[in-house]
XYZ file of C-alpha atoms in Angstrom:
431
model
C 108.034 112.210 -81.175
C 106.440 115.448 -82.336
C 107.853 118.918 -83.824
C 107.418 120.391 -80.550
C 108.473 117.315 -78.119
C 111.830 117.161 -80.326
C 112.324 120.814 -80.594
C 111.868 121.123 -76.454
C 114.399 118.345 -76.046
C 117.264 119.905 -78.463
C 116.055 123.549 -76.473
C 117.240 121.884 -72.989
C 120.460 119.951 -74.691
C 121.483 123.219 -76.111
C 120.527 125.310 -73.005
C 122.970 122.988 -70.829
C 125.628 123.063 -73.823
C 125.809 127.103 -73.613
C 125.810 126.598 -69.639
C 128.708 124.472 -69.272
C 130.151 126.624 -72.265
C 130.368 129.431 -69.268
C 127.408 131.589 -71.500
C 125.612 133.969 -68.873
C 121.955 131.596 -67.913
C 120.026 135.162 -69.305
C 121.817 134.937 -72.708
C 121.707 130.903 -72.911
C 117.833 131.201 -72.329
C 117.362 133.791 -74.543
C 119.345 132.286 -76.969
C 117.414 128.763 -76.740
C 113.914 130.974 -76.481
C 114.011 132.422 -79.488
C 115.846 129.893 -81.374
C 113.070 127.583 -80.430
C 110.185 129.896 -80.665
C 111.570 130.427 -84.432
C 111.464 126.683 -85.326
C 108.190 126.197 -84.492
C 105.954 129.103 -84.927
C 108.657 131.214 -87.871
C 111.515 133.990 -87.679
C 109.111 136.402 -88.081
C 107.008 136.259 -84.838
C 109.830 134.911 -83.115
C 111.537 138.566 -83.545
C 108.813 140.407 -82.807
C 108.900 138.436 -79.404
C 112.594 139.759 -79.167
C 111.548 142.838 -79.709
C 108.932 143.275 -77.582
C 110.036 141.270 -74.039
C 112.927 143.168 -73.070
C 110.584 146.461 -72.894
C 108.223 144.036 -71.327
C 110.684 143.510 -68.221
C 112.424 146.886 -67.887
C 108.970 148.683 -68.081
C 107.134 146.570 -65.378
C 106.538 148.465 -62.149
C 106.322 145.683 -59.684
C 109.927 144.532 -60.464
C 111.325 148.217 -59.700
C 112.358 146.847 -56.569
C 114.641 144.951 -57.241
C 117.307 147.659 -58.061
C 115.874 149.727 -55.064
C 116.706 146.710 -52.577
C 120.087 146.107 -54.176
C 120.775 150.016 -53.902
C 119.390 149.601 -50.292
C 121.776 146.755 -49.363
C 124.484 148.202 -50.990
C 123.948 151.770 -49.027
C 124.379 149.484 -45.863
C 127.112 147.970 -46.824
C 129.223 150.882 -47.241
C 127.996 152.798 -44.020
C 129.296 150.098 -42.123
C 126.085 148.534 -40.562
C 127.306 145.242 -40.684
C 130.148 145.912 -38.718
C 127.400 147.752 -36.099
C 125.227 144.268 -35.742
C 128.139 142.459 -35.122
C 129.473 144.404 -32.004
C 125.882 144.406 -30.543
C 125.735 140.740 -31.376
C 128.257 140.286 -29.465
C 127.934 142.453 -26.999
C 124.335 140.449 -25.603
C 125.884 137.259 -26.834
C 129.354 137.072 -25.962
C 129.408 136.144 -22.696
C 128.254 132.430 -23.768
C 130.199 129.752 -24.948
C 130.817 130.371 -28.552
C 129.315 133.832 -28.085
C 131.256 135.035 -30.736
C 129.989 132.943 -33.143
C 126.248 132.939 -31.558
C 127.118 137.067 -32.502
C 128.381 136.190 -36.504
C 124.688 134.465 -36.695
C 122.605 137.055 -35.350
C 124.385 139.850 -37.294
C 123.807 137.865 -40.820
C 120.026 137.318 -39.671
C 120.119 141.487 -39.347
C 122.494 142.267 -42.377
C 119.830 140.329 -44.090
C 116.832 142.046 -43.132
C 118.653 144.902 -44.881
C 120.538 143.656 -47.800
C 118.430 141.008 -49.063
C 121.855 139.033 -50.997
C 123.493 136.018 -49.861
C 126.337 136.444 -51.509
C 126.496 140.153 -49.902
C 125.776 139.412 -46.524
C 128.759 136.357 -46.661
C 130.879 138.479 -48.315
C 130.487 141.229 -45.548
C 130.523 139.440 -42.767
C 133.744 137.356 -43.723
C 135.753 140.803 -43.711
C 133.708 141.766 -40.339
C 133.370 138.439 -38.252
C 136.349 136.238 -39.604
C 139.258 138.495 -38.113
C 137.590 138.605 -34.613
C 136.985 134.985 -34.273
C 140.213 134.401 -35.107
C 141.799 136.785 -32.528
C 139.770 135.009 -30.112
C 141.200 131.387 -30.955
C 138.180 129.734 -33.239
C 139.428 127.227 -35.700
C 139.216 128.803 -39.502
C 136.582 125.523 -40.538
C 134.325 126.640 -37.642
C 134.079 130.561 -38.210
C 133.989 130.030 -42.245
C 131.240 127.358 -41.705
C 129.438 130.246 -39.677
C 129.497 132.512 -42.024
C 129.035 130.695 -44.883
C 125.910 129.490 -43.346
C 124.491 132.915 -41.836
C 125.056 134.020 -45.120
C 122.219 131.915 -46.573
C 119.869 133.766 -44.530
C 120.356 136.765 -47.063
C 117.821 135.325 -49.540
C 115.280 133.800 -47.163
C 114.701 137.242 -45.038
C 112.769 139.575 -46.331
C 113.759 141.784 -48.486
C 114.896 138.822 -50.756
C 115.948 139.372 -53.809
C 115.324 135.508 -54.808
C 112.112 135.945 -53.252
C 111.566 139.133 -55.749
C 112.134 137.368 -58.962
C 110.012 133.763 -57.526
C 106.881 136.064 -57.172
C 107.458 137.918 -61.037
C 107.967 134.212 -62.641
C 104.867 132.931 -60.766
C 103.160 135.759 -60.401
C 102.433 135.704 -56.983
C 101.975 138.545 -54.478
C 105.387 139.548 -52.992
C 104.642 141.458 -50.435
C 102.754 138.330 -48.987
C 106.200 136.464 -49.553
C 108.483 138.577 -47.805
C 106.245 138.506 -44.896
C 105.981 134.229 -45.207
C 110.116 134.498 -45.062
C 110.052 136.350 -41.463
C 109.493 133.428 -39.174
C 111.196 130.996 -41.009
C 114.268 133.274 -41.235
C 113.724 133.617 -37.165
C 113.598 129.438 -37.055
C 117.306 129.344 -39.024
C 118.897 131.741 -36.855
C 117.541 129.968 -33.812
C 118.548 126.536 -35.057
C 121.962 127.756 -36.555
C 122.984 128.951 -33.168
C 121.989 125.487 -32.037
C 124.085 123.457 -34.148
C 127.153 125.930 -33.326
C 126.830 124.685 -29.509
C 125.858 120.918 -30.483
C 128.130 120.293 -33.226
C 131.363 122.551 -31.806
C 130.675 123.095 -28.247
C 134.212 121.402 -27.203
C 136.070 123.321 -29.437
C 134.508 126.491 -28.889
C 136.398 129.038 -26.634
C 134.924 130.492 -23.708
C 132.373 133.524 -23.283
C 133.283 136.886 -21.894
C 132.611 138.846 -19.338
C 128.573 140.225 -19.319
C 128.564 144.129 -18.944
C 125.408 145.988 -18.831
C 126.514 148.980 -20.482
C 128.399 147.802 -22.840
C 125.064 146.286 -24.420
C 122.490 148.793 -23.486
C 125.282 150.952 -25.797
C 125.319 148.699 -28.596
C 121.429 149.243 -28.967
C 122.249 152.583 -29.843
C 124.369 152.121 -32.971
C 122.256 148.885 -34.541
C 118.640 151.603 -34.338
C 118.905 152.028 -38.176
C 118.172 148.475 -38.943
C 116.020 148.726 -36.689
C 114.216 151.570 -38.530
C 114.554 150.353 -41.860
C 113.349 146.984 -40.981
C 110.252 148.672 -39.038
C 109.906 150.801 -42.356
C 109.890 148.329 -44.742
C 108.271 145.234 -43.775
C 105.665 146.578 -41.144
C 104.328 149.048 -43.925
C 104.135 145.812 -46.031
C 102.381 143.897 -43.582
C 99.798 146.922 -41.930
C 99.261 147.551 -46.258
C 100.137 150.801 -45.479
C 102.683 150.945 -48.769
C 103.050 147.936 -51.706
C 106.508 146.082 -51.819
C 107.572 148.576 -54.207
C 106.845 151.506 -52.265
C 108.299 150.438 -49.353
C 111.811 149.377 -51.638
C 112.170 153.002 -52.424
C 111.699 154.571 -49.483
C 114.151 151.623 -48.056
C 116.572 152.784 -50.529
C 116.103 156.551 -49.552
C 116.163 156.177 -45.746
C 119.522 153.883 -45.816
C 121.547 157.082 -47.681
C 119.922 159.422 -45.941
C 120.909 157.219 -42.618
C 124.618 156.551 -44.243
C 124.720 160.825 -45.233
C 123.549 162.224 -41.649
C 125.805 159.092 -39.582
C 128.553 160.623 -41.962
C 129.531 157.601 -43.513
C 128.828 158.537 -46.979
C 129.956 161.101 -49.016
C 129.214 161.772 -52.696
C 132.063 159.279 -54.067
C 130.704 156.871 -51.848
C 127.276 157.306 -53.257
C 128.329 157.179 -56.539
C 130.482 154.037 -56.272
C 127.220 152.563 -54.528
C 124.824 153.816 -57.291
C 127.261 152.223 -59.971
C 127.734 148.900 -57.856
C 123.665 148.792 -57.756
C 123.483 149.488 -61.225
C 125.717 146.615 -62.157
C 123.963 143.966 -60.046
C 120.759 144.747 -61.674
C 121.406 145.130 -65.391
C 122.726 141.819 -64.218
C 119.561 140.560 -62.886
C 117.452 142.145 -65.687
C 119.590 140.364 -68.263
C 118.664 137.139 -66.687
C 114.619 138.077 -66.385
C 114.508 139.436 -69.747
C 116.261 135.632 -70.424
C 113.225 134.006 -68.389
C 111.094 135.897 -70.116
C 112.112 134.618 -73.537
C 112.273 131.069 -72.310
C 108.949 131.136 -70.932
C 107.691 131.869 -74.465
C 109.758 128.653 -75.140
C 108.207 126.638 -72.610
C 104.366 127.779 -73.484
C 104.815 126.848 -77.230
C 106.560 123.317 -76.898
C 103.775 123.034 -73.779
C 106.923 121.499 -71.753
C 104.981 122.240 -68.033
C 101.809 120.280 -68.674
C 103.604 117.748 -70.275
C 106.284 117.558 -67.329
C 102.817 117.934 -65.413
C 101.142 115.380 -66.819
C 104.148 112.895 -66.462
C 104.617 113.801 -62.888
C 101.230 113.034 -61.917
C 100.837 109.908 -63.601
C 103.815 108.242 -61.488
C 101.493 107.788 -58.609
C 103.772 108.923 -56.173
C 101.145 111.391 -54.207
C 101.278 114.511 -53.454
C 104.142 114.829 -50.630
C 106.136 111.898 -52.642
C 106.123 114.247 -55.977
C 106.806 117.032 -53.733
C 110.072 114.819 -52.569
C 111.262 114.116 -55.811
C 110.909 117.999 -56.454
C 113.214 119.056 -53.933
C 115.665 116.245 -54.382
C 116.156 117.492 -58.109
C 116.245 120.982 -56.943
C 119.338 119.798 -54.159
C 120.902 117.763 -56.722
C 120.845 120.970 -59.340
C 122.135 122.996 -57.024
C 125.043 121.463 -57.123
C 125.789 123.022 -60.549
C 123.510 125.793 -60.850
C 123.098 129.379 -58.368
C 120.067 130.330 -57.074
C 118.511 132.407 -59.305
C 119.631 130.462 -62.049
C 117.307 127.938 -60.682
C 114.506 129.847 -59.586
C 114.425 131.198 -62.932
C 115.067 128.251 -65.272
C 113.332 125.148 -63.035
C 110.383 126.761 -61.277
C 108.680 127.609 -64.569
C 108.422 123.988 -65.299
C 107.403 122.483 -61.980
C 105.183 125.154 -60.904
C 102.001 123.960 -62.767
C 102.806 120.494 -61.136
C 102.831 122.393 -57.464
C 99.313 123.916 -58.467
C 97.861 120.812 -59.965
C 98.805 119.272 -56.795
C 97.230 121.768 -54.455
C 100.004 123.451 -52.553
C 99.843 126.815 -51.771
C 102.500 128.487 -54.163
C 103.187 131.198 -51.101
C 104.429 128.217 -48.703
C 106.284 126.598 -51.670
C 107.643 129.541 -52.882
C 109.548 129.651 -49.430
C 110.026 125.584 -49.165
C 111.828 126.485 -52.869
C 113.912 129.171 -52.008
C 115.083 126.911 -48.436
C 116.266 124.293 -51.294
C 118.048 126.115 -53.585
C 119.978 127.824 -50.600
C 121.230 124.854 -49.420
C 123.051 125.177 -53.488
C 124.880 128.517 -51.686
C 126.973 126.026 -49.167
C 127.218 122.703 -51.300
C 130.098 121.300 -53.213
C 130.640 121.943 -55.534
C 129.091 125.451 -56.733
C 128.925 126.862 -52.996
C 128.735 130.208 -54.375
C 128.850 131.890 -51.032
C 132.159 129.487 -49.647
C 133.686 130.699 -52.921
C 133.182 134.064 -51.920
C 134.729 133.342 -48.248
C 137.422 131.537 -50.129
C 138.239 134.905 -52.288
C 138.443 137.117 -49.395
C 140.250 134.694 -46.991
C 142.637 133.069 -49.534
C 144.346 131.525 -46.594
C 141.360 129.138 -45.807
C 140.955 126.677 -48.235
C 137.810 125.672 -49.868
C 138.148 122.028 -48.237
C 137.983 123.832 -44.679
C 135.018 125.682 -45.451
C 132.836 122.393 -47.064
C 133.846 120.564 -43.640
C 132.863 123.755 -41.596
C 129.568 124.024 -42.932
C 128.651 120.770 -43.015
C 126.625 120.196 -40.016
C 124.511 123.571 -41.054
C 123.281 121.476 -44.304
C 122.134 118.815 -41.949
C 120.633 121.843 -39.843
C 119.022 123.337 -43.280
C 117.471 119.586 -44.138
C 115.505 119.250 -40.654
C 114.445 122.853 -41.568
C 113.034 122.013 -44.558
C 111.550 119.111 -43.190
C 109.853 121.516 -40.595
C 108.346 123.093 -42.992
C 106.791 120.486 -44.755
C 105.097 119.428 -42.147
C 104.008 122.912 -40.332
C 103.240 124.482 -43.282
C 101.919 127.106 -40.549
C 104.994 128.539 -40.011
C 105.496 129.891 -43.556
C 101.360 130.899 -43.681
C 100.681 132.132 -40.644
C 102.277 135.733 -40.840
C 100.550 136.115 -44.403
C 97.253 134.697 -43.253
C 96.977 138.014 -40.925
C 98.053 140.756 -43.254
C 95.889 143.479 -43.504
């Protein structure tokens, strides 16, 4: 074994030691980065790499939106547009069986055209969705499944934040990924709202009464989604603005939206501009992390070697492609999303190349796996966030609620795989 091959395999034993030590991934990466930068190449350049890669990160103008489209999503949180999307949800849905579920669904799929977090949109929608399906007589594992599950939809979406960092680590063209996200986002809500009438139908109360006016109303209080949406991701695709552009103004129209609706004053801004803040030193931490790794990764040449071993197993393209994914679903069974986007994609992304997939299509095939981590025992970051909120449903509920949507998520992913159009198409016509 040589310097490098042994220095690569204490890097990855140490990385895991710091991870199930509870260190943040961004530190633990760093840590191992540097540490194994140092033993191969000296202290000395290995510091001026320290130096040098957090200004790196903080300074580079395509990742500015990231903070604007966690200020965005936070803006909308706190002016109460989830709450909005729900009642017109329901108000064209409701008269089905299970409308009021159908309603949870469709409001995620819109929270998330806005927010662009999981972990946001389950969060909200648990405080929004969970009381009414209860007053209505759904069983707590059915409505927490629901949500738990429309939540996933926050990363896939566009704006995704997941999406974000995939395109910086690879550096691929995110506007072009957002846009790949929009009709595979449309397929999950479709075939979410199909499981909840296939998998619960019996147990599922009845619909309501259809009124006209009631939902010709409810179009009038869900038309600044509707705006921002139309803002955002039609500039985007018409190249009218970049992805960054079109985060800022995003993050300008939702408070001016949230000032003139009068649902935010300057505390709320303020409490929104810190909670923003926070999530994206956060994220930055963990880049600047990546960053440091990567350096790790190039020096040891870990990729091509992982690259080179890949390929030699014969397995073909599709078969590699399988054994991908089915480390990815068995990692996220320990890991979050971004911590896998930004510690495993690195390393099998040369293989992905080598083996001539288009890194748009798997960029979205990735971030389909690793959401399946958000409802999976036992990480399940966003049932753990259900849990928190609803203390009264227990965490046991929730995996057995959900359940059926991983199956849903699976044949999804198949889908995919095999239409690859459905992720390119939208891209393909971009102007």
């Amino acid at each position: 074994m040589s310097q490098a091959d042994f220095v690569a395999v204490a890097g990855f034993v140490v990385l895991f030691a710091l991870m199930a030590l509870r260190v943040p991934i961004g530190v633990a990466m760093g840590l191992v980065g540097v540490g194994g930068f140092a033993a191969i190449t000296g202290m000395k350049p290995a510091l001026n790499l320290l130096a040098q890669s957090p200004i790196r990160v903080i300074s580079d103008f395509n990742l500015s939106l990231i903070p604007f489209f966690i200020l965005m999503g936070v803006f909308a949180t706190n002016s109460g547009m989830s709450r909005e999307l729900f009642r017109a949800g329901h108000a064209w849905l409701g008269f089905l069986k299970g409308g009021m579920a159908l309603s949870t669904i469709a409001a995620c799929g819109g929270f998330a055209a806005i927010c662009g977090s999981s972990v946001a949109t389950a969060a909200t929608m648990t405080k929004v969705a969970l009381p009414e399906m209860r007053r209505v007589g759904y069983p707590d594992g059915v409505s927490s499944g629901v949500i738990a599950a429309g939540g996933t939809l926050g990363i896939l979406i566009p704006p995704s934040v997941v999406l974000a960092v995939y395109a910086f680590i690879t550096e691929q063209d995110v506007g072009k990924l957002f846009i790949a996200g929009i009709l595979p986002g449309i397929l999950a809500i479709v075939m979410y709202m199909l499981t909840v009438r296939i998998a619960y139908g019996r147990s599922l109360p009845p619909g309501e009464r259809f009124v006209w006016g009631e939902a010709i109303r409810s179009l009038r209080d869900v038309w600044a989604v509707l705006i921002l949406f139309i803002a955002i991701i039609g500039s985007m695709y018409l190249g009218i603005a970049t992805a960054t552009e079109a985060a800022a103004v995003g993050s300008v129209l939702t408070c001016l939206i949230g000032v003139l609706r009068g649902r935010l004053n300057v505390a709320r801004i303020m409490d929104s501009l810190i909670e923003a803040l926070r999530t994206s030193v956060a994220i930055y931490t963990i880049l600047i992390g990546a960053v440091l790794f990567g350096y790790f990764l190039a020096i040891t040449q870990t990729p091509q070697k992982i690259t080179a071993f890949l390929v030699a197993l014969d397995f073909g393209a599709y078969g590699t492609l399988a054994l991908i994914l089915g480390f990815f679903l068995i990692m996220g069974c320990i890991l979050d999303a971004m911590a896998m986007i930004i510690l495993l994609v690195p390393i099998v992304f040369p293989v992905i190349l080598h083996l001539g997939f288009d890194p748009i299509w798997f960029g979205v095939i990735i971030v389909m796996t690793v959401e399946l981590g958000l409802i999976t025992p036992p990480v399940g970051m966003n049932v753990f966030v259900i849990n928190t909120i609803a203390r009264e449903v227990n965490l046991v509920t929730i995996f057995k609620g959900v359940f059926p949507f991983v199956m849903t998520d699976i044949v999804r992913l198949i889908l995919l795989i095999v239409f690859p159009a459905i992720v390119l198409f939208l891209p393909m016509t971009m102007k």
